[in-house]
Coordinates of N, CA and C in Angstrom, one line a residue:
X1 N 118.2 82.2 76.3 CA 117.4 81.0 76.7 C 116.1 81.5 77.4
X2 N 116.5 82.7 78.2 CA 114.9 83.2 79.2 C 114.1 83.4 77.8
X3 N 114.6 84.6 77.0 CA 113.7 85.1 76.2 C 113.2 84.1 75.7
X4 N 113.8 83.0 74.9 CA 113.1 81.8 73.9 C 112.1 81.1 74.7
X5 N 112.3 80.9 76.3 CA 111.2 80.4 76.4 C 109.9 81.2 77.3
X6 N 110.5 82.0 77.3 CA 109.2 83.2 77.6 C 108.3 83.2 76.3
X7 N 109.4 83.4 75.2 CA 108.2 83.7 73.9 C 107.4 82.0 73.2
X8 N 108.0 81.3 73.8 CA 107.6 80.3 73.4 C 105.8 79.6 74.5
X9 N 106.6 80.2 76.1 CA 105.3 80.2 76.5 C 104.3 80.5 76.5
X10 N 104.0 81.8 75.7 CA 103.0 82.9 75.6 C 102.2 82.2 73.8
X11 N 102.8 81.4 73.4 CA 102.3 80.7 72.1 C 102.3 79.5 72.6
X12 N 102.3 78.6 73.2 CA 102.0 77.2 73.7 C 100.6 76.8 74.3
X13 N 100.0 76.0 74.6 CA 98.8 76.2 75.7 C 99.6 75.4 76.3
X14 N 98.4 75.6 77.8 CA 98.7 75.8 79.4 C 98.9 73.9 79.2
X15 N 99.6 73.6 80.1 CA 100.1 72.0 80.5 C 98.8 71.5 80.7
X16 N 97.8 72.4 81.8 CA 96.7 71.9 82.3 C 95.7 71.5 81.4
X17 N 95.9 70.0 80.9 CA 94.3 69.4 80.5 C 93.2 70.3 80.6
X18 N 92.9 70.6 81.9 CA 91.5 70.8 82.9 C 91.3 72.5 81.9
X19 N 92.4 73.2 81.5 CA 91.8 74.4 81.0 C 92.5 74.5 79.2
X20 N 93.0 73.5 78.8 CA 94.0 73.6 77.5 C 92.7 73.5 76.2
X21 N 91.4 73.3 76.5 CA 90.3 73.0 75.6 C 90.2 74.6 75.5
X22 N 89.8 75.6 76.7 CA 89.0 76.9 76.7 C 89.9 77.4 75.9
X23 N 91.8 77.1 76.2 CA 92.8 78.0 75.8 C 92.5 78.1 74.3
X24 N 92.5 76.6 73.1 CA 91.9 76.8 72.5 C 91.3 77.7 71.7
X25 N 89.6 77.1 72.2 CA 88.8 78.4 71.9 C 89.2 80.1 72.1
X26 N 89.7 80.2 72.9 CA 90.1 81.7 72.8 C 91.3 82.3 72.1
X27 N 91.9 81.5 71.5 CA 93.3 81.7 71.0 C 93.3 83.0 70.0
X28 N 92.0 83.2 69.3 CA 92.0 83.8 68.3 C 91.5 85.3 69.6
X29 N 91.7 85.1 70.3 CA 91.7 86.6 71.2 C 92.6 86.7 72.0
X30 N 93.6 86.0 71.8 CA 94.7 86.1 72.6 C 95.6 87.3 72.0
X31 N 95.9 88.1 73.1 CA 96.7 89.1 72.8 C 98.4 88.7 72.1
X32 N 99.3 89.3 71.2 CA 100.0 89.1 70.8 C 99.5 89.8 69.2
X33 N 98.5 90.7 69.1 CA 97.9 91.2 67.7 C 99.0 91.4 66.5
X34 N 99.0 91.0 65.2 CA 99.1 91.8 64.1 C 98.2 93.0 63.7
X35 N 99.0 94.0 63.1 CA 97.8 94.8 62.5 C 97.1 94.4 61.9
X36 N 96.9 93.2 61.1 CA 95.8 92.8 60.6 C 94.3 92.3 61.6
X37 N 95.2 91.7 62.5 CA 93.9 90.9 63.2 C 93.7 92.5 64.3
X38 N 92.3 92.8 63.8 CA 91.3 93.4 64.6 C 90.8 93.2 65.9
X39 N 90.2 91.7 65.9 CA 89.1 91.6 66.7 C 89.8 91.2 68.3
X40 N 91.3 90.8 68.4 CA 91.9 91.1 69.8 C 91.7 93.0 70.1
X41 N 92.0 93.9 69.4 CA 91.8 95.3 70.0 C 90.6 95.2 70.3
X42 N 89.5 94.8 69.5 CA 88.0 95.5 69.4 C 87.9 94.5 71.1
X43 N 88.4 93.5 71.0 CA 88.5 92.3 72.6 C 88.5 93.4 73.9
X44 N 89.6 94.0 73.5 CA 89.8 94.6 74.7 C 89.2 95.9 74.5
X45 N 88.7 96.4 73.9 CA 88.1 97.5 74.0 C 86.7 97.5 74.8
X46 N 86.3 96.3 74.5 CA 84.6 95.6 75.1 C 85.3 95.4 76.4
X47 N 86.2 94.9 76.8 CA 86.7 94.9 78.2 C 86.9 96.2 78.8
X48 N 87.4 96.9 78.2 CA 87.8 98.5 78.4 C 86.5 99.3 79.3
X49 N 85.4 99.4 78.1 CA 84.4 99.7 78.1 C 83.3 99.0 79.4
X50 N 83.2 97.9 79.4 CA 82.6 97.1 80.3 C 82.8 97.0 81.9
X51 N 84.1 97.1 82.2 CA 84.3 96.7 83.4 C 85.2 98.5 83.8
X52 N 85.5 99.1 83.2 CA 86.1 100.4 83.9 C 84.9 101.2 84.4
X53 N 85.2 101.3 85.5 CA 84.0 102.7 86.7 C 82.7 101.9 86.9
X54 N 82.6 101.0 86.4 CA 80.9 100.1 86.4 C 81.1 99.0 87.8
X55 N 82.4 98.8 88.3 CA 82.0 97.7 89.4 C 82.1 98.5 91.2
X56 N 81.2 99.7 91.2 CA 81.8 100.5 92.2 C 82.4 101.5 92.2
X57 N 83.6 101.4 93.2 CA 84.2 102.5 93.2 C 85.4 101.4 92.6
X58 N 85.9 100.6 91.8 CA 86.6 99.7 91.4 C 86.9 100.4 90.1
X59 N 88.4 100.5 90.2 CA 89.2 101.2 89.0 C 89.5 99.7 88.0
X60 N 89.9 100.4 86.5 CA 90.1 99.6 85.9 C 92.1 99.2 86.3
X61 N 92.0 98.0 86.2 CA 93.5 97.5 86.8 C 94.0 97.1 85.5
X62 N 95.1 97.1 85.6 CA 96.4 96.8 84.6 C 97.6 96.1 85.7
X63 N 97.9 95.0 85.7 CA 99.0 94.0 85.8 C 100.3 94.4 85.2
X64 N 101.2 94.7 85.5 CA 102.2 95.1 84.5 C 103.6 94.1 84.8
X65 N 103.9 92.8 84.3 CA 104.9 92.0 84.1 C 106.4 92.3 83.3
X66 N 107.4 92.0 83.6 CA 108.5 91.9 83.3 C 109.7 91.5 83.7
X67 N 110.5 91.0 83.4 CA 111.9 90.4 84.3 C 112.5 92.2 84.7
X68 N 113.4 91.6 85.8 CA 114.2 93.1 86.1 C 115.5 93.4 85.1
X69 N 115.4 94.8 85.1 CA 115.8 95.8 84.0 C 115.0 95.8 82.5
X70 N 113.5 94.6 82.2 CA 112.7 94.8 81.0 C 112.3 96.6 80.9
X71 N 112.7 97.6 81.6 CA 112.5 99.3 81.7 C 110.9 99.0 81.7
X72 N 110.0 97.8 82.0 CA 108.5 98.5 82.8 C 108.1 99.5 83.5
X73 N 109.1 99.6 84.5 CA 108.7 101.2 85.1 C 109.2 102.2 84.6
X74 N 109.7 102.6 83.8 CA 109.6 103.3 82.6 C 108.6 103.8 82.1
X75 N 108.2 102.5 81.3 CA 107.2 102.7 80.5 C 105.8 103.1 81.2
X76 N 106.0 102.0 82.3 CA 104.7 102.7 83.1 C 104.8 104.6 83.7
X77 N 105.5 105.0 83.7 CA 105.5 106.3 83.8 C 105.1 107.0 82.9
X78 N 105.3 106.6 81.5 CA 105.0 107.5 80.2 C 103.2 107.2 79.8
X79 N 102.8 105.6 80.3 CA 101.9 105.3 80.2 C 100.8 106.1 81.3
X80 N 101.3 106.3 81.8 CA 100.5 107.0 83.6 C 100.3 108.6 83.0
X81 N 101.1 109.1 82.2 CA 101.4 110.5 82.2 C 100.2 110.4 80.5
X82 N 100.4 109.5 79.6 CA 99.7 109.9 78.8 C 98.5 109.4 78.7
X83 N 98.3 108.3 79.7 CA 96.5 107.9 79.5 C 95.7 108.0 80.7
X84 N 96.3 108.7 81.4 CA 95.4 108.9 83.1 C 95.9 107.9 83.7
X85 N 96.7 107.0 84.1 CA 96.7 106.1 85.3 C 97.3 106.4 86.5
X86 N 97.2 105.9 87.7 CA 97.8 105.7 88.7 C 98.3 104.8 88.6
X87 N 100.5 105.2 89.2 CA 101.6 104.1 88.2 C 101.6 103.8 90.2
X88 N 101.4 102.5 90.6 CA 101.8 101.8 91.4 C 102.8 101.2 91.4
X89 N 104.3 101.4 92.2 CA 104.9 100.2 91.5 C 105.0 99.5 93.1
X90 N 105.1 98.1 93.3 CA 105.1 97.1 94.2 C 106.6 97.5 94.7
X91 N 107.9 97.4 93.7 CA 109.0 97.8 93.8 C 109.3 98.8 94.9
X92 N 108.8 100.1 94.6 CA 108.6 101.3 95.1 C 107.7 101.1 96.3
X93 N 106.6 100.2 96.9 CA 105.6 100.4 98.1 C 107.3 99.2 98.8
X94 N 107.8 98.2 98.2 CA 108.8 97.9 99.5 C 109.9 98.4 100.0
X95 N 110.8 99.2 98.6 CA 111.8 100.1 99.4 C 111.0 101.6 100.3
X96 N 109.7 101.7 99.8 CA 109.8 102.5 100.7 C 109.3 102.1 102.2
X97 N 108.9 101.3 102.3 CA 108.5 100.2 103.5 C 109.7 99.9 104.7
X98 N 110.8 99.5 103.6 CA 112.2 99.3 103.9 C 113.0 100.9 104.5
X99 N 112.2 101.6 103.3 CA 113.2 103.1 104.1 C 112.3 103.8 105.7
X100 N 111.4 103.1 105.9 CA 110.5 103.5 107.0 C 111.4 102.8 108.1
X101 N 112.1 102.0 108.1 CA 113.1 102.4 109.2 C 112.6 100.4 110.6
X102 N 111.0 100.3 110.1 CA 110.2 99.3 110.8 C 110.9 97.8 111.1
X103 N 110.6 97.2 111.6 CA 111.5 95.9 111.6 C 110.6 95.3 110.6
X104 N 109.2 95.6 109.9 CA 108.9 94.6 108.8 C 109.7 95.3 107.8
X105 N 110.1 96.5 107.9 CA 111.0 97.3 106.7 C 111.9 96.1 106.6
X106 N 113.0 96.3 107.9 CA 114.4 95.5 107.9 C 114.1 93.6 107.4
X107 N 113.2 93.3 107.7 CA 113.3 92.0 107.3 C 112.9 92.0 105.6
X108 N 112.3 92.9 105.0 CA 112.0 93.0 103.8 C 113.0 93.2 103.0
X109 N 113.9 94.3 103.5 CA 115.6 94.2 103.3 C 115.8 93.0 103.2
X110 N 116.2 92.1 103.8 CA 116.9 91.2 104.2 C 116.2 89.9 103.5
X111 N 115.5 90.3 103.1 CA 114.7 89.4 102.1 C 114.7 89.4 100.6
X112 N 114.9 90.7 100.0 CA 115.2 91.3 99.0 C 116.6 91.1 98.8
X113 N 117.6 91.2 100.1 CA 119.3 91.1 99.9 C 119.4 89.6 99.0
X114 N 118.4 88.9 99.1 CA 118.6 87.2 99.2 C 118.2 87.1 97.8
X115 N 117.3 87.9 97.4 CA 117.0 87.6 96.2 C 115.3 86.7 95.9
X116 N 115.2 86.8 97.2 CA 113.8 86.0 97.6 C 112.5 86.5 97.5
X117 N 111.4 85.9 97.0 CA 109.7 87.1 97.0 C 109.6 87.4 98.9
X118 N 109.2 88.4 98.7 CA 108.2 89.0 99.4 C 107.1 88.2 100.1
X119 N 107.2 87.9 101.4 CA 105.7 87.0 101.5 C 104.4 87.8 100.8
X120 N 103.3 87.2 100.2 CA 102.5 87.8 99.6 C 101.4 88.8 100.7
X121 N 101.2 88.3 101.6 CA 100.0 89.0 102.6 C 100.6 90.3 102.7
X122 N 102.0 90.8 102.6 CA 102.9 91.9 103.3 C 102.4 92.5 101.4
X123 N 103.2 92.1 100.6 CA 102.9 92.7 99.2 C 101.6 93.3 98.8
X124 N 100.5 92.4 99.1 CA 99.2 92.2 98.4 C 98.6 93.8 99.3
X125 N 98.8 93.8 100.8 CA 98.6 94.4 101.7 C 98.9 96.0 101.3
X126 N 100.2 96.3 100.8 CA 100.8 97.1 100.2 C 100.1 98.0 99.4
X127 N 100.1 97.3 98.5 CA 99.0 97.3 96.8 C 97.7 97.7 97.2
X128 N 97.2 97.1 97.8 CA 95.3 97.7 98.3 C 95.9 99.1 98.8
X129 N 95.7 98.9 99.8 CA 96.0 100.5 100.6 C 96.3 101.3 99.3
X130 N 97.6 101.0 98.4 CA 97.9 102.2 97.1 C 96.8 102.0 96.5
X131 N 96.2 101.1 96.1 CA 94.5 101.2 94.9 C 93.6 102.0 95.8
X132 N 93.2 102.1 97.3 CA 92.4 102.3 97.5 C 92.6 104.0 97.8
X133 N 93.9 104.3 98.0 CA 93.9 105.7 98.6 C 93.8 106.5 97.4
X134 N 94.0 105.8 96.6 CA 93.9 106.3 95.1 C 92.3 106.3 94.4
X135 N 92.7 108.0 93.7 CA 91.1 108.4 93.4 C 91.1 108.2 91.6
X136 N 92.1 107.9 91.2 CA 91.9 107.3 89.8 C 91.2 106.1 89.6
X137 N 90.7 106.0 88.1 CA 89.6 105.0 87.5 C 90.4 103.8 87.3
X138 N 92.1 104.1 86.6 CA 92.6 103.6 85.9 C 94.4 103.5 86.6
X139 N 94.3 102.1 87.2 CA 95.9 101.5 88.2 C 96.8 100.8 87.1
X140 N 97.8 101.1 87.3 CA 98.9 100.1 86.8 C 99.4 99.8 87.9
X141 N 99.7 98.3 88.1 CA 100.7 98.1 89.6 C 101.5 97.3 88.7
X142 N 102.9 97.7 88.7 CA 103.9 97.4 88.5 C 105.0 96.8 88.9
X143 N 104.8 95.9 88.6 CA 106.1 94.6 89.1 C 105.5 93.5 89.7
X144 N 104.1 93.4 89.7 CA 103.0 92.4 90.8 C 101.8 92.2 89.4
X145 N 101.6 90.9 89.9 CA 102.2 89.8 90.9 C 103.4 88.6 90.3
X146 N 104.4 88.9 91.5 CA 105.7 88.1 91.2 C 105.6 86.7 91.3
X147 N 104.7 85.8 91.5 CA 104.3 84.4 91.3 C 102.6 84.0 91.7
X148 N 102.9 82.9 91.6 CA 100.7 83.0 91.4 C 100.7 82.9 92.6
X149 N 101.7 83.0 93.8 CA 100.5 82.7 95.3 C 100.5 84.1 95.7
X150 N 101.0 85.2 95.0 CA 100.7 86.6 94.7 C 99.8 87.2 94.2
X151 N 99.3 86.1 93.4 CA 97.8 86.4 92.2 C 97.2 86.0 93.1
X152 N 97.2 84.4 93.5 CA 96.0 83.9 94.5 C 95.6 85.1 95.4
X153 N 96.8 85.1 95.9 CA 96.1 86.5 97.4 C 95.7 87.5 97.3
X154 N 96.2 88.1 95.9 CA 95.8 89.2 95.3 C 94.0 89.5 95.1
X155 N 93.8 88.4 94.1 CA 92.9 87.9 94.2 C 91.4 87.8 95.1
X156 N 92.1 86.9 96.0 CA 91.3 86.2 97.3 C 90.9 87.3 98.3
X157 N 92.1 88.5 98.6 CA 91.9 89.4 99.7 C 91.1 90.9 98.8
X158 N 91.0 90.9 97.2 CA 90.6 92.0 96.8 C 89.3 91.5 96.2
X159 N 89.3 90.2 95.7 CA 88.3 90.0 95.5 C 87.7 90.3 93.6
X160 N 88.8 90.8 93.2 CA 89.1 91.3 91.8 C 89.8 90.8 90.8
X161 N 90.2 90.7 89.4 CA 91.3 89.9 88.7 C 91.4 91.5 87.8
X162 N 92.7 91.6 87.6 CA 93.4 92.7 86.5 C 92.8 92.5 85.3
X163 N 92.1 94.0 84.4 CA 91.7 93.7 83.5 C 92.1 93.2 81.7
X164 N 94.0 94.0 82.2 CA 94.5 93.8 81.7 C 96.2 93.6 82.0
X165 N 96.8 93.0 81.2 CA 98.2 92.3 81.8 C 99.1 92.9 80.8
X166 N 99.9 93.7 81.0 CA 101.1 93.5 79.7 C 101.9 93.1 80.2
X167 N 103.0 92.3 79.6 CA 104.5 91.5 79.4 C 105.4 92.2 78.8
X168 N 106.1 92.4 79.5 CA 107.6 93.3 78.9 C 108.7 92.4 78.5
X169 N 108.9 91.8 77.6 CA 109.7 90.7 77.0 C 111.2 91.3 76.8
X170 N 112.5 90.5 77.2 CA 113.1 91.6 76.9 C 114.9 90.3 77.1
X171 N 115.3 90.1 76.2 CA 116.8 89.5 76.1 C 117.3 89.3 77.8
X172 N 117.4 88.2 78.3 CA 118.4 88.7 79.9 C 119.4 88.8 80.4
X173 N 120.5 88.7 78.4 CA 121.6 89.6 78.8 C 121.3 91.2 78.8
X174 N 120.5 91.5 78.1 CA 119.7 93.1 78.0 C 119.7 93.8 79.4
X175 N 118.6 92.6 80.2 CA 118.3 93.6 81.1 C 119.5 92.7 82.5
X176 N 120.8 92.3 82.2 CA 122.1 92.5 83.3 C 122.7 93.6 82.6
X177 N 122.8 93.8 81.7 CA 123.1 95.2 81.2 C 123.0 96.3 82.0
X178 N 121.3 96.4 81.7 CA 120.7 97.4 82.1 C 120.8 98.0 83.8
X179 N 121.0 96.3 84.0 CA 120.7 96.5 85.8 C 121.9 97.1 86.1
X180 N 122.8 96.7 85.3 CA 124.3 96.8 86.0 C 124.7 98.1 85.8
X181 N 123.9 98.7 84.9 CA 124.5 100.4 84.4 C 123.4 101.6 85.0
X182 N 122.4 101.2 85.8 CA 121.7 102.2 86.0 C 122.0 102.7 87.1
X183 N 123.1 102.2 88.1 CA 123.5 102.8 89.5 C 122.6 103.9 90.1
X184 N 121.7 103.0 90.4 CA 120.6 103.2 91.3 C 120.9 103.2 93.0
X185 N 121.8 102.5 92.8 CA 122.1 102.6 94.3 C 121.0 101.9 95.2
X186 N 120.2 101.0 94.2 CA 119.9 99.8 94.7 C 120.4 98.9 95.8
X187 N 120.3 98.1 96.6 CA 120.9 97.1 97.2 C 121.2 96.0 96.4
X188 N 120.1 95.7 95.5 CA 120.2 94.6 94.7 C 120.4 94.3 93.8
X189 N 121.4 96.0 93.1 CA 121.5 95.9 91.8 C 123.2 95.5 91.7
X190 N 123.6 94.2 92.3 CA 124.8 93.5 91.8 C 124.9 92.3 91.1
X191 N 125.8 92.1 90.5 CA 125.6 90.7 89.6 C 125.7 90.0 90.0
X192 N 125.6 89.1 91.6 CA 125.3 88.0 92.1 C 123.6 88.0 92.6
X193 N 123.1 89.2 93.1 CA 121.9 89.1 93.3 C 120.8 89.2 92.0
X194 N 121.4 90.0 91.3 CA 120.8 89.9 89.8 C 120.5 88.7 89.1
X195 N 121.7 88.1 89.3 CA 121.3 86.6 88.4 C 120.4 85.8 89.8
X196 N 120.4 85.8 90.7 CA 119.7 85.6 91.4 C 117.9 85.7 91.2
X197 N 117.9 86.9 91.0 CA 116.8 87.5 90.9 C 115.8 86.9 89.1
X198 N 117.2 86.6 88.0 CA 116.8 86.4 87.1 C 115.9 84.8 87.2
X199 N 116.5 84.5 88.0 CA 116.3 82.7 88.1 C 114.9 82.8 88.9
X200 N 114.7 83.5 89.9 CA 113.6 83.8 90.5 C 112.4 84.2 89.6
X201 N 112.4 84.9 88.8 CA 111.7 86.1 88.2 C 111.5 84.3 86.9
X202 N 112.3 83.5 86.7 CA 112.2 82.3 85.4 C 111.1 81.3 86.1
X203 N 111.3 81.4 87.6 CA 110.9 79.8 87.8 C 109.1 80.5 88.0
X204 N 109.0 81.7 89.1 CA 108.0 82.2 89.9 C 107.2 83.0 88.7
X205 N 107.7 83.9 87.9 CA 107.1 84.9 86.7 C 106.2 84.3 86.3
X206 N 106.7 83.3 85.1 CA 106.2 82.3 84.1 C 105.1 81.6 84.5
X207 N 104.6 80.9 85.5 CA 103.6 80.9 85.2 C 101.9 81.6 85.7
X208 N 103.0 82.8 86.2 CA 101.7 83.7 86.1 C 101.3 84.6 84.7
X209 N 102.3 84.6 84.0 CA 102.3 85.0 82.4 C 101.5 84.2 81.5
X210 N 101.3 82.6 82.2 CA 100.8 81.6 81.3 C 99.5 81.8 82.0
X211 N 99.4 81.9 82.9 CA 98.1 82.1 83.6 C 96.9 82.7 82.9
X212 N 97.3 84.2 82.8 CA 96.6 85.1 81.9 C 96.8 85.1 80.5
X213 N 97.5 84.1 80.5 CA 98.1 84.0 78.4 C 96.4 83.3 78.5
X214 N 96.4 82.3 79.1 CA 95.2 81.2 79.0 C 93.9 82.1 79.3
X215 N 93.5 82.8 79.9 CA 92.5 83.9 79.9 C 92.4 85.3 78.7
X216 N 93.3 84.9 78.1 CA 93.4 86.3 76.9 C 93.5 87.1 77.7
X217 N 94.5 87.7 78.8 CA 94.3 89.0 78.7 C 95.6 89.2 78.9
X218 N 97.2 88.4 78.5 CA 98.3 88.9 78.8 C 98.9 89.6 77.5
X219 N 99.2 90.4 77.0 CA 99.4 91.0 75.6 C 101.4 91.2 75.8
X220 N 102.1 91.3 74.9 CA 103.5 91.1 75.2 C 104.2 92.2 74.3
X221 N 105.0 92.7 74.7 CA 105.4 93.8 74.6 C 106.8 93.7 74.0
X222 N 107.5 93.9 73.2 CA 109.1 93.4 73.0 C 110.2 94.8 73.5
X223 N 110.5 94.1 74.7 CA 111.2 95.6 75.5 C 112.7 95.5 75.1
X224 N 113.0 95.3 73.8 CA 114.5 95.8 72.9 C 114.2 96.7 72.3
X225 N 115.1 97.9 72.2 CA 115.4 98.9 71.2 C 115.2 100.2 72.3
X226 N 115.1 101.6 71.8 CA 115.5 102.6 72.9 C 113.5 102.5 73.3
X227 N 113.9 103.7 74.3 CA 112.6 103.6 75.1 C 111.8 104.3 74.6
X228 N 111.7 105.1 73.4 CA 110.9 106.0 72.8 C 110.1 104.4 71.5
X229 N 111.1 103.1 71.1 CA 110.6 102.3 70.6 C 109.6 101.9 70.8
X230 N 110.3 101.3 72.0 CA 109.2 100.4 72.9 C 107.4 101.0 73.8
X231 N 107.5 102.1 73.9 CA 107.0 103.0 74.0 C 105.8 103.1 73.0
X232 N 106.2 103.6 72.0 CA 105.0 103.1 70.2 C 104.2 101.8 70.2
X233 N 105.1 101.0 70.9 CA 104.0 99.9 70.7 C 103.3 99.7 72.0
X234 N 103.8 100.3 73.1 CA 102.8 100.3 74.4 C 101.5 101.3 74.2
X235 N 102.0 102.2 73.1 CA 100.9 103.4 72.8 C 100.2 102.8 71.9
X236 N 100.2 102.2 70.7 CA 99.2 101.5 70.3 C 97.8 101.0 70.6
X237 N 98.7 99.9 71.5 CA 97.9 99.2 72.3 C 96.6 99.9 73.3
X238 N 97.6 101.0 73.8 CA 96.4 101.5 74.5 C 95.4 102.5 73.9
X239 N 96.1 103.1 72.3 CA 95.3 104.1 71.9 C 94.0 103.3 71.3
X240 N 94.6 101.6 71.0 CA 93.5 100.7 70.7 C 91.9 100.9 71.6
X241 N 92.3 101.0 72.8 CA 91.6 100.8 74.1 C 90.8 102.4 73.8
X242 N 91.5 103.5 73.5 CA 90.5 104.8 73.1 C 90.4 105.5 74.7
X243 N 91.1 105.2 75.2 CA 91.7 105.9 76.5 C 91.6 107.3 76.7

């Protein structure tokens, strides 16, 4: 049911009257390419081109979405290793936050036990510090932003929007599978917090997916089959970009 209407979101326009005209017009650059249709790569390649190293010392950003166990951080690792980026993951700035021992650590814990977001100012906070300590052109931050008042802040305190977004689409009996077998030694990798987190990740995800679906820049990924699959078509996309 997630997947059907995740994929169904990503081909619908936005509820919003006030932007459902622009969605429209851009449809025909909305990411979700065939190899036939050209002119979404050549899209983002004018994006590519235009806004990477030109706004400052402002790297080009990458958004990287997916429900938990879609293997995004995965892929963001192979993506980081074969096209230059800095792999941020949000995941990774809270448990290590959490392993720092702090009382904002322990309440972060205790926040995550529940299956609950992260207040955004603590997250967004996170994330800068990692973009900025960072001497690369080219960020993936992974796993953010987990609902739009994550984008808003993201946004509002950086002052920037992601140049590009990918969606890791992915069955969510797949990724209880996935979560349930990688014994990670997670806190929150059990099957009550998991479906927890699945419902969270349906109600809060979605419409920051629709968000960028309506600005052309969320492109969707199909995270079934092994990771060398899934992988080919994340390589595509970026070899489109000429990286």
């Amino acid at each position: 049911m997630l997947r059907r209407r995740l994929t169904s979101l990503l081909l619908r326009s936005p509820c919003s009257s006030s932007v459902a005209s622009s969605y429209h017009q851009q449809q025909h650059h909305l990411l979700l390419p065939t190899h036939a249709e050209k002119p979404p790569a050549l899209n983002l390649l004018r994006l590519f081109t235009s806004l990477a190293g030109t706004d400052g010392d402002r790297p080009f950003i990458a958004f990287v979405l997916g429900g938990p166990g879609s293997g995004k951080g995965t892929q963001c690792s192979r993506i980081a290793s074969d096209f230059g980026f800095s792999h941020v993951s949000a995941g990774d700035l809270l448990r290590n936050e959490i392993s720092s021992g702090t009382d904002q650590g322990e309440w972060i814990l205790e926040i995550i036990r529940e299956g609950r977001i992260v207040p955004s100012e603590i997250t967004v906070e996170l994330v800068r510090k990692a973009i900025e300590s960072s001497t690369a052109k080219r960020v993936l931050i992974d796993g953010f932003p987990r609902c739009e008042e994550n984008r808003i802040a993201f946004e509002k305190i950086t002052g920037t929007e992601p140049d590009l977004v990918l969606f890791f689409d992915c069955p969510e009996d797949e990724m209880v599978k996935r979560l349930l077998s990688r014994n990670q030694g997670r806190v929150d990798d059990n099957i009550e917090t998991i479906k927890k987190r699945l419902k969270v990740f349906e109600s809060l995800n979605l419409p920051v997916v629709e968000y960028y679906s309506s600005r052309g820049k969320a492109h969707k990924i199909n995270a079934t089959g092994t990771e060398d699959e899934i992988f080919e078509a994340v390589r595509k996309l970026f070899s489109s970009l000429r990286l």
